[in-house]
Amino acid sequence: MICGDLKGRKVLVTGASSGIGSAAAVLFSEQDCFIGVHYFRTPEGAKETFKQVKKNSDGILLYADVRDEKQVEEMVNQFAKEAGGIDILINNAGSLIDRQSFEKATLDYHENIYATNVRSIFLVTRAALPYLKKNKGNIVNIGSVAGHTGGASGSGMYSGAKAAVATETMSMAKEFAKYGIRVNSVLPGFIDTRFHERFSTARHRKEVAERTPLGRNGTAEDVAKAILFLASDAAGFITGEYIAVNGGSYMRA
Ligand SMILES: NC(=O)c1ccc[n+]([C@@H]2O[C@H](COP(=O)([O-])OP(=O)(O)OC[C@H]3O[C@@H](n4cnc5c(N)ncnc54)[C@H](OP(=O)(O)O)[C@@H]3O)[C@@H](O)[C@H]2O)c1
């Protein structure tokens, strides 16, 4: 990939035990970066990602519930200590958790969706900021096309949370520009990962592929490539922006 030289950059990827985060961790390791492979409930997935990373470069495994302030601070500080700083932060950890309608959703679900997808990015970014400032690093937040469209059935609150990710990406880009820190986001469309194995039927996955202009669902690797571009020097004058990776399923002027 023509993205400049990322060799030796210290890259913290949240939610690297599965799907998009795992693919991003491996892709950055192929550029000879030092990778923080973060996980929460799936240590076996994280170990598998780590094994792939070690084939190319080096890194460490990191545990934290990204909703928890103390765990996040410990995790970020551990990474910075062992890596010798932070150059790139990929705020990828997130989840739909469940499909729930506004009519029937519980308050716990509402709180959990925003804690998992929005509070998480605030906590990880705030903890990483002193290190990113030192290295004039950059941040890529993983939003969702659902944040623009309102999402599909039962994903309304998730969509709201991802809209907050899109807006806060712009706000962070403005606030951190004075430190030389760029902040961008990637908005995946329908990507075949554990996410849709859990929350969509096989029939729905096939229907989405058929109505997508490029004729298939996305892969975690499709999204990882856009993340890599935004995090690289090739995107050196891009901040507060997003790249939608969706095979043409959602276009706007
Ligand atoms: N797949 C899609 O179609 C799609 C579309 C739009 C946006 N996205 C977004 O893309 C990102 C990655 O999703 P994916 O498709 O790769 O899903 P995935 O395979 O289910 O991976 C989700 C990752 O997030 C981590 N995570 C979830 N809750 C966490 C918590 N409380 N604390 C720490 N880590 C947590 C998981 O870690 P553990 O398993 O170790 O707990 C896992 O590594 C998410 O932000 C998702 O919202 C996905």
GROMACS .gro file of C-alpha atoms and ligand atoms in nm:
model
  301
    1MET     CA    1   0.000   0.000   0.000
    2ILE     CA    2   0.128   0.350  -0.081
    3CYS     CA    3   0.066   0.515   0.255
    4GLY     CA    4   0.411   0.640   0.347
    5ASP     CA    5   0.637   0.482   0.599
    6LEU     CA    6   0.456   0.364   0.912
    7LYS     CA    7   0.749   0.152   1.029
    8GLY     CA    8   0.794   0.166   1.406
    9ARG     CA    9   0.471   0.359   1.479
   10LYS     CA   10   0.302   0.263   1.804
   11VAL     CA   11  -0.058   0.174   1.727
   12LEU     CA   12  -0.324   0.105   1.989
   13VAL     CA   13  -0.627  -0.078   1.844
   14THR     CA   14  -0.928  -0.120   2.073
   15GLY     CA   15  -1.151  -0.420   2.009
   16ALA     CA   16  -0.878  -0.613   1.829
   17SER     CA   17  -1.005  -0.955   1.940
   18SER     CA   18  -1.243  -0.981   1.645
   19GLY     CA   19  -1.356  -0.841   1.309
   20ILE     CA   20  -1.245  -0.496   1.200
   21GLY     CA   21  -1.011  -0.435   1.494
   22SER     CA   22  -0.834  -0.764   1.438
   23ALA     CA   23  -0.790  -0.695   1.064
   24ALA     CA   24  -0.658  -0.344   1.141
   25ALA     CA   25  -0.409  -0.479   1.396
   26VAL     CA   26  -0.275  -0.730   1.141
   27LEU     CA   27  -0.260  -0.472   0.858
   28PHE     CA   28  -0.064  -0.225   1.072
   29SER     CA   29   0.169  -0.507   1.180
   30GLU     CA   30   0.241  -0.569   0.811
   31GLN     CA   31   0.375  -0.209   0.805
   32ASP     CA   32   0.611  -0.305   1.091
   33CYS     CA   33   0.421  -0.112   1.359
   34PHE     CA   34   0.416  -0.197   1.731
   35ILE     CA   35   0.056  -0.303   1.807
   36GLY     CA   36  -0.159  -0.287   2.121
   37VAL     CA   37  -0.407  -0.571   2.074
   38HIS     CA   38  -0.690  -0.479   2.309
   39TYR     CA   39  -0.975  -0.712   2.411
   40PHE     CA   40  -1.245  -0.750   2.675
   41ARG     CA   41  -1.463  -1.064   2.667
   42THR     CA   42  -1.280  -1.263   2.398
   43PRO     CA   43  -0.921  -1.342   2.507
   44GLU     CA   44  -0.898  -1.634   2.263
   45GLY     CA   45  -0.975  -1.398   1.971
   46ALA     CA   46  -0.715  -1.152   2.095
   47LYS     CA   47  -0.455  -1.429   2.123
   48GLU     CA   48  -0.527  -1.529   1.762
   49THR     CA   49  -0.485  -1.167   1.644
   50PHE     CA   50  -0.165  -1.141   1.848
   51LYS     CA   51  -0.029  -1.456   1.684
   52GLN     CA   52  -0.085  -1.299   1.340
   53VAL     CA   53   0.071  -0.969   1.454
   54LYS     CA   54   0.383  -1.149   1.583
   55LYS     CA   55   0.441  -1.302   1.240
   56ASN     CA   56   0.504  -0.949   1.109
   57SER     CA   57   0.614  -0.725   1.395
   58ASP     CA   58   0.567  -0.691   1.771
   59GLY     CA   59   0.310  -0.573   2.023
   60ILE     CA   60   0.129  -0.651   2.347
   61LEU     CA   61  -0.207  -0.785   2.459
   62LEU     CA   62  -0.420  -0.541   2.660
   63TYR     CA   63  -0.734  -0.601   2.864
   64ALA     CA   64  -1.005  -0.345   2.953
   65ASP     CA   65  -1.376  -0.286   2.955
   66VAL     CA   66  -1.379   0.037   2.752
   67ARG     CA   67  -1.680   0.161   2.953
   68ASP     CA   68  -1.471   0.168   3.272
   69GLU     CA   69  -1.261   0.479   3.344
   70LYS     CA   70  -1.003   0.312   3.570
   71GLN     CA   71  -0.952   0.006   3.347
   72VAL     CA   72  -0.913   0.229   3.040
   73GLU     CA   73  -0.655   0.453   3.207
   74GLU     CA   74  -0.452   0.153   3.324
   75MET     CA   75  -0.471  -0.009   2.980
   76VAL     CA   76  -0.363   0.304   2.790
   77ASN     CA   77  -0.078   0.379   3.033
   78GLN     CA   78   0.041   0.018   3.014
   79PHE     CA   79   0.052   0.037   2.635
   80ALA     CA   80   0.236   0.372   2.633
   81LYS     CA   81   0.489   0.243   2.886
   82GLU     CA   82   0.565  -0.079   2.701
   83ALA     CA   83   0.556   0.073   2.351
   84GLY     CA   84   0.741   0.392   2.448
   85GLY     CA   85   0.452   0.624   2.353
   86ILE     CA   86   0.147   0.631   2.126
   87ASP     CA   87   0.143   0.747   1.762
   88ILE     CA   88  -0.191   0.614   1.638
   89LEU     CA   89  -0.512   0.541   1.828
   90ILE     CA   90  -0.782   0.333   1.659
   91ASN     CA   91  -1.105   0.369   1.860
   92ASN     CA   92  -1.275   0.061   1.719
   93ALA     CA   93  -1.435  -0.123   2.016
   94GLY     CA   94  -1.814  -0.099   1.997
   95SER     CA   95  -2.128  -0.303   1.964
   96LEU     CA   96  -2.499  -0.310   1.884
   97ILE     CA   97  -2.533  -0.529   2.199
   98ASP     CA   98  -2.891  -0.627   2.104
   99ARG     CA   99  -3.169  -0.515   1.873
  100GLN     CA  100  -3.421  -0.312   2.076
  101SER     CA  101  -3.698  -0.074   1.968
  102PHE     CA  102  -3.750   0.270   2.124
  103GLU     CA  103  -4.093   0.148   2.231
  104LYS     CA  104  -3.967  -0.146   2.434
  105ALA     CA  105  -3.601  -0.079   2.513
  106THR     CA  106  -3.490  -0.076   2.875
  107LEU     CA  107  -3.307   0.219   3.029
  108ASP     CA  108  -3.012  -0.014   3.096
  109TYR     CA  109  -2.988  -0.091   2.724
  110HIS     CA  110  -2.993   0.279   2.635
  111GLU     CA  111  -2.718   0.357   2.888
  112ASN     CA  112  -2.511   0.059   2.778
  113ILE     CA  113  -2.525   0.147   2.406
  114TYR     CA  114  -2.394   0.498   2.471
  115ALA     CA  115  -2.134   0.376   2.724
  116THR     CA  116  -2.003   0.110   2.483
  117ASN     CA  117  -1.991   0.327   2.172
  118VAL     CA  118  -1.949   0.688   2.291
  119ARG     CA  119  -1.821   0.699   2.650
  120SER     CA  120  -1.557   0.447   2.544
  121ILE     CA  121  -1.412   0.681   2.282
  122PHE     CA  122  -1.407   0.973   2.527
  123LEU     CA  123  -1.229   0.766   2.793
  124VAL     CA  124  -0.969   0.607   2.566
  125THR     CA  125  -0.897   0.933   2.382
  126ARG     CA  126  -0.863   1.138   2.702
  127ALA     CA  127  -0.622   0.882   2.847
  128ALA     CA  128  -0.416   0.865   2.526
  129LEU     CA  129  -0.405   1.240   2.462
  130PRO     CA  130  -0.087   1.327   2.659
  131TYR     CA  131   0.103   1.062   2.459
  132LEU     CA  132  -0.052   1.160   2.125
  133LYS     CA  133   0.038   1.525   2.194
  134LYS     CA  134   0.401   1.432   2.253
  135ASN     CA  135   0.423   1.242   1.922
  136LYS     CA  136   0.184   1.459   1.713
  137GLY     CA  137  -0.012   1.140   1.659
  138ASN     CA  138  -0.352   1.081   1.510
  139ILE     CA  139  -0.684   0.915   1.586
  140VAL     CA  140  -0.928   0.710   1.378
  141ASN     CA  141  -1.275   0.657   1.529
  142ILE     CA  142  -1.499   0.381   1.396
  143GLY     CA  143  -1.850   0.514   1.343
  144SER     CA  144  -2.118   0.362   1.122
  145VAL     CA  145  -2.324   0.448   0.817
  146ALA     CA  146  -2.617   0.389   1.058
  147GLY     CA  147  -2.518   0.717   1.224
  148HIS     CA  148  -2.628   0.894   0.904
  149THR     CA  149  -2.931   0.683   0.810
  150GLY     CA  150  -3.092   0.593   1.145
  151GLY     CA  151  -3.001   0.227   1.090
  152ALA     CA  152  -3.216  -0.082   1.041
  153SER     CA  153  -3.484  -0.226   1.267
  154GLY     CA  154  -3.386  -0.232   1.636
  155SER     CA  155  -3.067  -0.032   1.589
  156GLY     CA  156  -3.206   0.318   1.653
  157MET     CA  157  -3.012   0.391   1.972
  158TYR     CA  158  -2.696   0.237   1.829
  159SER     CA  159  -2.739   0.471   1.529
  160GLY     CA  160  -2.776   0.767   1.765
  161ALA     CA  161  -2.457   0.668   1.944
  162LYS     CA  162  -2.270   0.637   1.612
  163ALA     CA  163  -2.400   0.982   1.506
  164ALA     CA  164  -2.238   1.112   1.826
  165VAL     CA  165  -1.912   0.945   1.719
  166ALA     CA  166  -1.931   1.128   1.383
  167THR     CA  167  -1.996   1.465   1.546
  168GLU     CA  168  -1.739   1.421   1.821
  169THR     CA  169  -1.481   1.325   1.556
  170MET     CA  170  -1.522   1.674   1.408
  171SER     CA  171  -1.515   1.838   1.753
  172MET     CA  172  -1.200   1.649   1.852
  173ALA     CA  173  -1.039   1.739   1.518
  174LYS     CA  174  -1.098   2.109   1.592
  175GLU     CA  175  -0.981   2.087   1.955
  176PHE     CA  176  -0.669   1.878   1.891
  177ALA     CA  177  -0.549   2.051   1.570
  178LYS     CA  178  -0.342   2.290   1.781
  179TYR     CA  179  -0.141   1.989   1.900
  180GLY     CA  180  -0.083   1.869   1.543
  181ILE     CA  181  -0.318   1.574   1.606
  182ARG     CA  182  -0.552   1.471   1.322
  183VAL     CA  183  -0.883   1.297   1.401
  184ASN     CA  184  -1.088   1.116   1.137
  185SER     CA  185  -1.344   0.837   1.120
  186VAL     CA  186  -1.436   0.539   0.909
  187LEU     CA  187  -1.802   0.454   0.863
  188PRO     CA  188  -1.847   0.086   0.780
  189GLY     CA  189  -2.161  -0.022   0.598
  190PHE     CA  190  -2.263  -0.388   0.619
  191ILE     CA  191  -1.942  -0.576   0.704
  192ASP     CA  192  -1.939  -0.953   0.749
  193THR     CA  193  -1.791  -0.997   1.098
  194ARG     CA  194  -1.909  -1.156   1.422
  195PHE     CA  195  -2.127  -0.842   1.459
  196HIS     CA  196  -2.373  -0.957   1.191
  197GLU     CA  197  -2.333  -1.326   1.278
  198ARG     CA  198  -2.486  -1.220   1.611
  199PHE     CA  199  -2.738  -0.958   1.505
  200SER     CA  200  -2.854  -1.047   1.149
  201THR     CA  201  -2.991  -1.361   0.987
  202ALA     CA  202  -2.811  -1.533   0.698
  203ARG     CA  203  -3.105  -1.434   0.476
  204HIS     CA  204  -3.073  -1.067   0.569
  205ARG     CA  205  -2.697  -1.075   0.503
  206LYS     CA  206  -2.762  -1.220   0.155
  207GLU     CA  207  -3.033  -0.962   0.077
  208VAL     CA  208  -2.806  -0.675   0.176
  209ALA     CA  209  -2.528  -0.811  -0.049
  210GLU     CA  210  -2.770  -0.835  -0.343
  211ARG     CA  211  -2.889  -0.476  -0.314
  212THR     CA  212  -2.540  -0.331  -0.259
  213PRO     CA  213  -2.410  -0.172  -0.585
  214LEU     CA  214  -2.075  -0.357  -0.562
  215GLY     CA  215  -2.269  -0.683  -0.515
  216ARG     CA  216  -2.129  -0.809  -0.186
  217ASN     CA  217  -2.101  -0.734   0.183
  218GLY     CA  218  -1.781  -0.575   0.308
  219THR     CA  219  -1.495  -0.753   0.479
  220ALA     CA  220  -1.303  -0.646   0.788
  221GLU     CA  221  -0.999  -0.602   0.560
  222ASP     CA  222  -1.191  -0.352   0.340
  223VAL     CA  223  -1.242  -0.135   0.648
  224ALA     CA  224  -0.887  -0.184   0.779
  225LYS     CA  225  -0.741  -0.042   0.455
  226ALA     CA  226  -0.941   0.282   0.494
  227ILE     CA  227  -0.826   0.306   0.858
  228LEU     CA  228  -0.465   0.261   0.750
  229PHE     CA  229  -0.494   0.535   0.489
  230LEU     CA  230  -0.642   0.788   0.734
  231ALA     CA  231  -0.379   0.706   0.998
  232SER     CA  232  -0.091   0.737   0.752
  233ASP     CA  233   0.108   1.038   0.632
  234ALA     CA  234  -0.072   1.006   0.297
  235ALA     CA  235  -0.370   1.167   0.478
  236GLY     CA  236  -0.150   1.435   0.637
  237PHE     CA  237  -0.383   1.729   0.548
  238ILE     CA  238  -0.708   1.544   0.625
  239THR     CA  239  -0.881   1.597   0.960
  240GLY     CA  240  -1.243   1.594   1.083
  241GLU     CA  241  -1.333   1.380   0.782
  242TYR     CA  242  -1.476   1.036   0.728
  243ILE     CA  243  -1.452   0.758   0.472
  244ALA     CA  244  -1.763   0.545   0.424
  245VAL     CA  245  -1.679   0.184   0.336
  246ASN     CA  246  -2.006   0.040   0.213
  247GLY     CA  247  -1.986  -0.083  -0.148
  248GLY     CA  248  -2.206   0.208  -0.259
  249SER     CA  249  -2.503   0.112  -0.042
  250TYR     CA  250  -2.531   0.467   0.090
  251MET     CA  251  -2.419   0.762  -0.122
  252ARG     CA  252  -2.464   1.133  -0.077
  253ALA     CA  253  -2.367   1.443  -0.274
  254LIG     N1  254  -1.975  -0.513   1.116
  254LIG     C1  255  -2.044  -0.410   1.070
  254LIG     O1  256  -2.126  -0.423   0.976
  254LIG     C2  257  -2.026  -0.273   1.131
  254LIG     C3  258  -2.093  -0.166   1.070
  254LIG     C4  259  -2.077  -0.038   1.120
  254LIG     C5  260  -1.995  -0.015   1.229
  254LIG     N2  261  -1.932  -0.121   1.288
  254LIG     C6  262  -1.847  -0.089   1.403
  254LIG     O2  263  -1.717  -0.143   1.384
  254LIG     C7  264  -1.655  -0.171   1.510
  254LIG     C8  265  -1.603  -0.315   1.509
  254LIG     O3  266  -1.713  -0.401   1.487
  254LIG     P1  267  -1.696  -0.548   1.426
  254LIG     O4  268  -1.790  -0.561   1.314
  254LIG     O5  269  -1.554  -0.581   1.407
  254LIG     O6  270  -1.761  -0.631   1.549
  254LIG     P2  271  -1.704  -0.749   1.640
  254LIG     O7  272  -1.638  -0.850   1.554
  254LIG     O8  273  -1.818  -0.791   1.726
  254LIG     O9  274  -1.591  -0.678   1.730
  254LIG     C9  275  -1.626  -0.584   1.830
  254LIG    C10  276  -1.503  -0.556   1.915
  254LIG    O10  277  -1.539  -0.458   2.015
  254LIG    C11  278  -1.496  -0.504   2.142
  254LIG     N3  279  -1.585  -0.457   2.250
  254LIG    C12  280  -1.721  -0.455   2.251
  254LIG     N4  281  -1.766  -0.408   2.370
  254LIG    C13  282  -1.654  -0.382   2.445
  254LIG    C14  283  -1.635  -0.332   2.577
  254LIG     N5  284  -1.735  -0.299   2.658
  254LIG     N6  285  -1.506  -0.316   2.621
  254LIG    C15  286  -1.402  -0.349   2.541
  254LIG     N7  287  -1.415  -0.396   2.415
  254LIG    C16  288  -1.541  -0.412   2.368
  254LIG    C17  289  -1.500  -0.656   2.133
  254LIG    O11  290  -1.411  -0.711   2.229
  254LIG     P3  291  -1.438  -0.850   2.308
  254LIG    O12  292  -1.508  -0.944   2.212
  254LIG    O13  293  -1.300  -0.898   2.346
  254LIG    O14  294  -1.522  -0.816   2.427
  254LIG    C18  295  -1.453  -0.680   1.989
  254LIG    O15  296  -1.313  -0.684   1.984
  254LIG    C19  297  -1.763  -0.144   1.616
  254LIG    O16  298  -1.743  -0.015   1.669
  254LIG    C20  299  -1.892  -0.151   1.535
  254LIG    O17  300  -1.996  -0.074   1.596
  254LIG    C21  301  -1.944  -0.249   1.242
   0.00000   0.00000   0.00000
